[in-house]
Each structure stands twice: as structure tokens, then as C-alpha cells.
Short mmCIF file of C-alpha atoms in Angstrom, two decimals:
data_model
loop_
_atom_site.label_atom_id
_atom_site.label_comp_id
_atom_site.label_asym_id
_atom_site.label_seq_id
_atom_site.Cartn_x
_atom_site.Cartn_y
_atom_site.Cartn_z
CA MET A 100 -4.14 7.05 -42.64
CA ILE A 101 -3.32 3.71 -44.19
CA LEU A 102 -2.90 0.82 -41.94
CA VAL A 103 -0.59 -2.25 -43.15
CA THR A 104 -1.00 -5.43 -41.18
CA THR A 105 0.87 -8.55 -41.58
CA GLY A 106 -0.79 -10.70 -38.93
CA SER A 107 0.76 -12.71 -36.04
CA THR A 108 1.83 -16.03 -37.41
CA MET A 109 3.97 -15.51 -40.57
CA PRO A 110 6.39 -12.64 -41.50
CA PHE A 111 5.60 -10.70 -44.54
CA ASP A 112 8.66 -8.58 -45.11
CA SER A 113 8.28 -8.14 -48.76
CA LEU A 114 4.86 -6.37 -48.24
CA VAL A 115 6.32 -4.04 -45.36
CA ALA A 116 9.37 -3.25 -47.58
CA ALA A 117 7.30 -2.42 -50.67
CA ILE A 118 5.12 -0.03 -48.67
CA ASP A 119 8.08 1.48 -46.95
CA GLU A 120 9.86 2.14 -50.16
CA ALA A 121 6.82 3.62 -51.74
CA VAL A 122 6.56 6.07 -48.94
CA ASN A 123 10.13 6.89 -49.19
CA ARG A 124 9.77 7.57 -53.02
CA ALA A 125 6.53 9.71 -52.15
CA GLU A 126 4.26 7.34 -54.08
CA ILE A 127 2.25 7.19 -51.02
CA THR A 128 2.01 10.47 -49.16
CA GLU A 129 -0.63 9.57 -46.74
CA LYS A 130 0.48 8.55 -43.07
CA VAL A 131 1.17 4.85 -42.88
CA ILE A 132 1.16 2.60 -39.78
CA CYS A 133 2.75 -0.91 -40.17
CA GLN A 134 1.79 -3.79 -37.96
CA ILE A 135 4.98 -5.98 -38.73
CA GLY A 136 4.41 -9.06 -36.40
CA ASN A 137 7.30 -11.45 -36.38
CA GLY A 138 8.91 -9.86 -39.52
CA GLY A 139 12.65 -8.96 -39.69
CA TYR A 140 12.25 -5.81 -41.86
CA GLN A 141 11.63 -2.61 -39.85
CA PRO A 142 10.34 0.26 -41.78
CA GLN A 143 12.40 3.43 -41.94
CA HIS A 144 9.61 5.84 -43.48
CA CYS A 145 6.54 4.53 -41.67
CA GLU A 146 5.48 4.16 -38.18
CA HIS A 147 5.50 0.70 -37.05
CA PHE A 148 4.79 -1.77 -34.19
CA ARG A 149 5.08 -5.46 -33.83
CA PHE A 150 1.80 -6.51 -31.79
CA GLN A 151 -0.65 -4.89 -29.68
CA GLU A 152 -3.67 -6.10 -27.88
CA SER A 153 -6.12 -4.80 -30.48
CA ILE A 154 -5.75 -3.04 -33.67
CA ASP A 155 -9.47 -2.43 -34.02
CA PRO A 156 -9.04 1.31 -33.34
CA LEU A 157 -6.45 1.58 -35.93
CA ILE A 158 -8.69 -0.32 -38.39
CA ASP A 159 -11.56 2.09 -37.59
CA GLU A 160 -9.40 5.12 -38.17
CA ALA A 161 -7.74 3.97 -41.39
CA SER A 162 -8.88 5.16 -44.74
CA LEU A 163 -7.45 1.85 -46.22
CA VAL A 164 -6.20 -1.27 -44.82
CA ILE A 165 -3.46 -3.14 -46.80
CA THR A 166 -3.53 -6.66 -45.17
CA HIS A 167 -2.15 -10.19 -45.66
CA GLY A 168 -4.56 -12.61 -47.07
CA GLY A 169 -5.21 -14.28 -43.70
CA THR A 170 -8.83 -15.34 -43.34
CA GLY A 171 -9.48 -13.88 -39.96
CA THR A 172 -8.48 -10.30 -40.92
CA VAL A 173 -10.07 -10.46 -44.44
CA THR A 174 -13.30 -11.56 -43.25
CA ASP A 175 -13.32 -9.11 -40.55
CA LEU A 176 -12.54 -6.40 -42.85
CA ILE A 177 -15.47 -7.60 -45.10
CA LYS A 178 -17.88 -7.72 -42.22
CA ARG A 179 -16.93 -4.25 -41.27
CA GLU A 180 -17.45 -2.92 -44.92
CA LYS A 181 -13.81 -1.46 -44.73
CA ARG A 182 -11.97 -0.68 -47.85
CA PHE A 183 -8.95 -2.78 -48.16
CA ILE A 184 -6.38 -4.46 -50.42
CA ALA A 185 -5.34 -7.96 -49.63
CA VAL A 186 -1.93 -9.38 -50.52
CA ALA A 187 -1.49 -13.13 -50.33
CA ASN A 188 1.53 -14.03 -48.27
CA PRO A 189 3.64 -16.62 -50.39
CA MET A 190 4.97 -18.11 -47.05
CA GLY A 191 1.44 -19.53 -46.43
CA ALA A 192 1.14 -23.35 -46.72
CA ASP A 193 0.20 -24.57 -50.21
CA ASN A 194 -0.51 -20.90 -51.38
CA HIS A 195 -3.81 -21.17 -49.68
CA GLN A 196 -4.20 -17.36 -49.45
CA VAL A 197 -4.28 -17.15 -53.10
CA GLU A 198 -6.98 -19.61 -53.43
CA PHE A 199 -9.01 -18.14 -50.63
CA LEU A 200 -8.74 -14.61 -51.90
CA ALA A 201 -9.54 -15.65 -55.51
CA LYS A 202 -12.76 -17.37 -54.30
CA LEU A 203 -13.67 -14.74 -51.85
CA ALA A 204 -13.39 -12.03 -54.41
CA THR A 205 -16.25 -13.58 -56.41
CA ILE A 206 -18.68 -12.85 -53.52
CA SER A 207 -17.26 -9.70 -52.16
CA ASN A 208 -15.99 -6.28 -53.41
CA PHE A 209 -12.24 -5.85 -52.69
CA ILE A 210 -9.04 -5.96 -54.46
CA TRP A 211 -6.22 -8.42 -53.97
CA THR A 212 -3.00 -9.37 -55.32
CA ASP A 213 -0.32 -12.01 -54.94
CA GLU A 214 2.58 -9.44 -55.57
CA PRO A 215 3.43 -7.03 -52.91
CA THR A 216 5.22 -4.71 -55.26
CA SER A 217 1.93 -4.11 -57.16
CA VAL A 218 0.16 -2.58 -54.26
CA VAL A 219 1.09 0.93 -55.04
CA ALA A 220 -0.54 0.58 -58.60
CA LEU A 221 -3.77 -0.76 -56.99
CA LEU A 222 -4.27 2.24 -54.68
CA LYS A 223 -5.98 4.43 -57.26
CA LYS A 224 -8.10 1.51 -58.21
CA SER A 225 -8.97 0.86 -54.50
CA GLU A 226 -10.40 4.40 -54.17
CA LYS A 227 -13.07 3.58 -56.60
CA ILE A 228 -14.05 0.27 -54.80
CA LYS A 229 -17.24 0.56 -52.59
CA PRO A 230 -16.63 -1.59 -49.58
CA SER A 231 -19.44 -4.05 -49.24
CA GLY A 232 -20.16 -7.26 -47.17
CA LEU A 233 -20.52 -10.75 -48.73
CA LEU A 234 -22.86 -10.65 -51.64
CA THR A 235 -24.31 -13.88 -49.91
CA PRO A 236 -24.53 -12.72 -46.36
CA SER A 237 -25.29 -16.16 -44.91
CA LEU A 238 -22.06 -17.51 -46.51
CA PHE A 239 -20.17 -15.45 -44.01
CA ASP A 240 -21.26 -17.92 -41.11
CA ASP A 241 -20.75 -21.00 -43.49
CA LEU A 242 -17.17 -19.75 -44.32
CA LYS A 243 -16.35 -19.05 -40.65
CA THR A 244 -17.55 -22.54 -39.67
CA TYR A 245 -15.56 -24.09 -42.53
CA ILE A 246 -12.35 -22.23 -41.63
CA SER A 247 -12.75 -23.19 -37.92
CA ALA A 248 -13.20 -26.92 -38.64
#
């Protein structure tokens, strides 16, 4: 199962639509569940929900997580050593998700993009990525402290 998560603060309709269309075209054949949050786009070809108390069981079950570039979700996936593709949401203030993902990718092993329509092309590449925690483990705590400040 592939889990797509958009987070709870900003809609990310372009990501959900890109995945939904890929499922419709059979470019993705695995079961897909989308957490769409406050988004306006409701997938027609994937299971979806807006919010639930915890998505941890879905993350555990997923073979791949396709996520927005939010710090909380991304750092959680790295800590879990879960295979994922992060997609920077352009609705974020000052394009901070692009900066965050670009820097973080230098110290951890994951794939990211700032273009939702490129996710399907990255699926094959993601199969070859071995999930890992941070290459500098103590940096995780420093990063968490910095983000919380």
C-alpha cells in the first residue's frame, strides 16, 4: 500500500490529483490511500480521508509514503527509516519546504521533488533507495530543537 499524506495545515490538491490521475492511468497499480486534510480535491481512484487521530498504523503498513515536505512528517519518516518521497508544497511560506528538503537530503537518504507531477517517474528510483536515519544522528535532536524555536 502507498500512503499519500498532505498534512493538516495546508491543502496540497496538486499532489493528490497527480497521484489520483496516475492510479486512473494504471501508472500506479498498488493500493493507494490519501490523507487529503483540508484539500478541495477528492480522489476518484484512491481511498481517502481528511483527518484521523493517528496515521501511524497506515505509515507502518505502507510500502512507500508520498508526503508533503513538512518538517514533522519528514523527520518522523527518517527516524522510522521508512521509504518515502517528499514533495515540497508550493503553498508553504517563502518556499521553505524546498530549502528544508534540499538541505536534509544531504544528510539522509530519501528522494524529494518540488513538482507533484514528477512523483510517478520517481517511483522506480525510490525502490532502489535504502531508507536510513540521519547520517549524523545527533543532528536530529539539533534539527528538532531548531524547528521548535
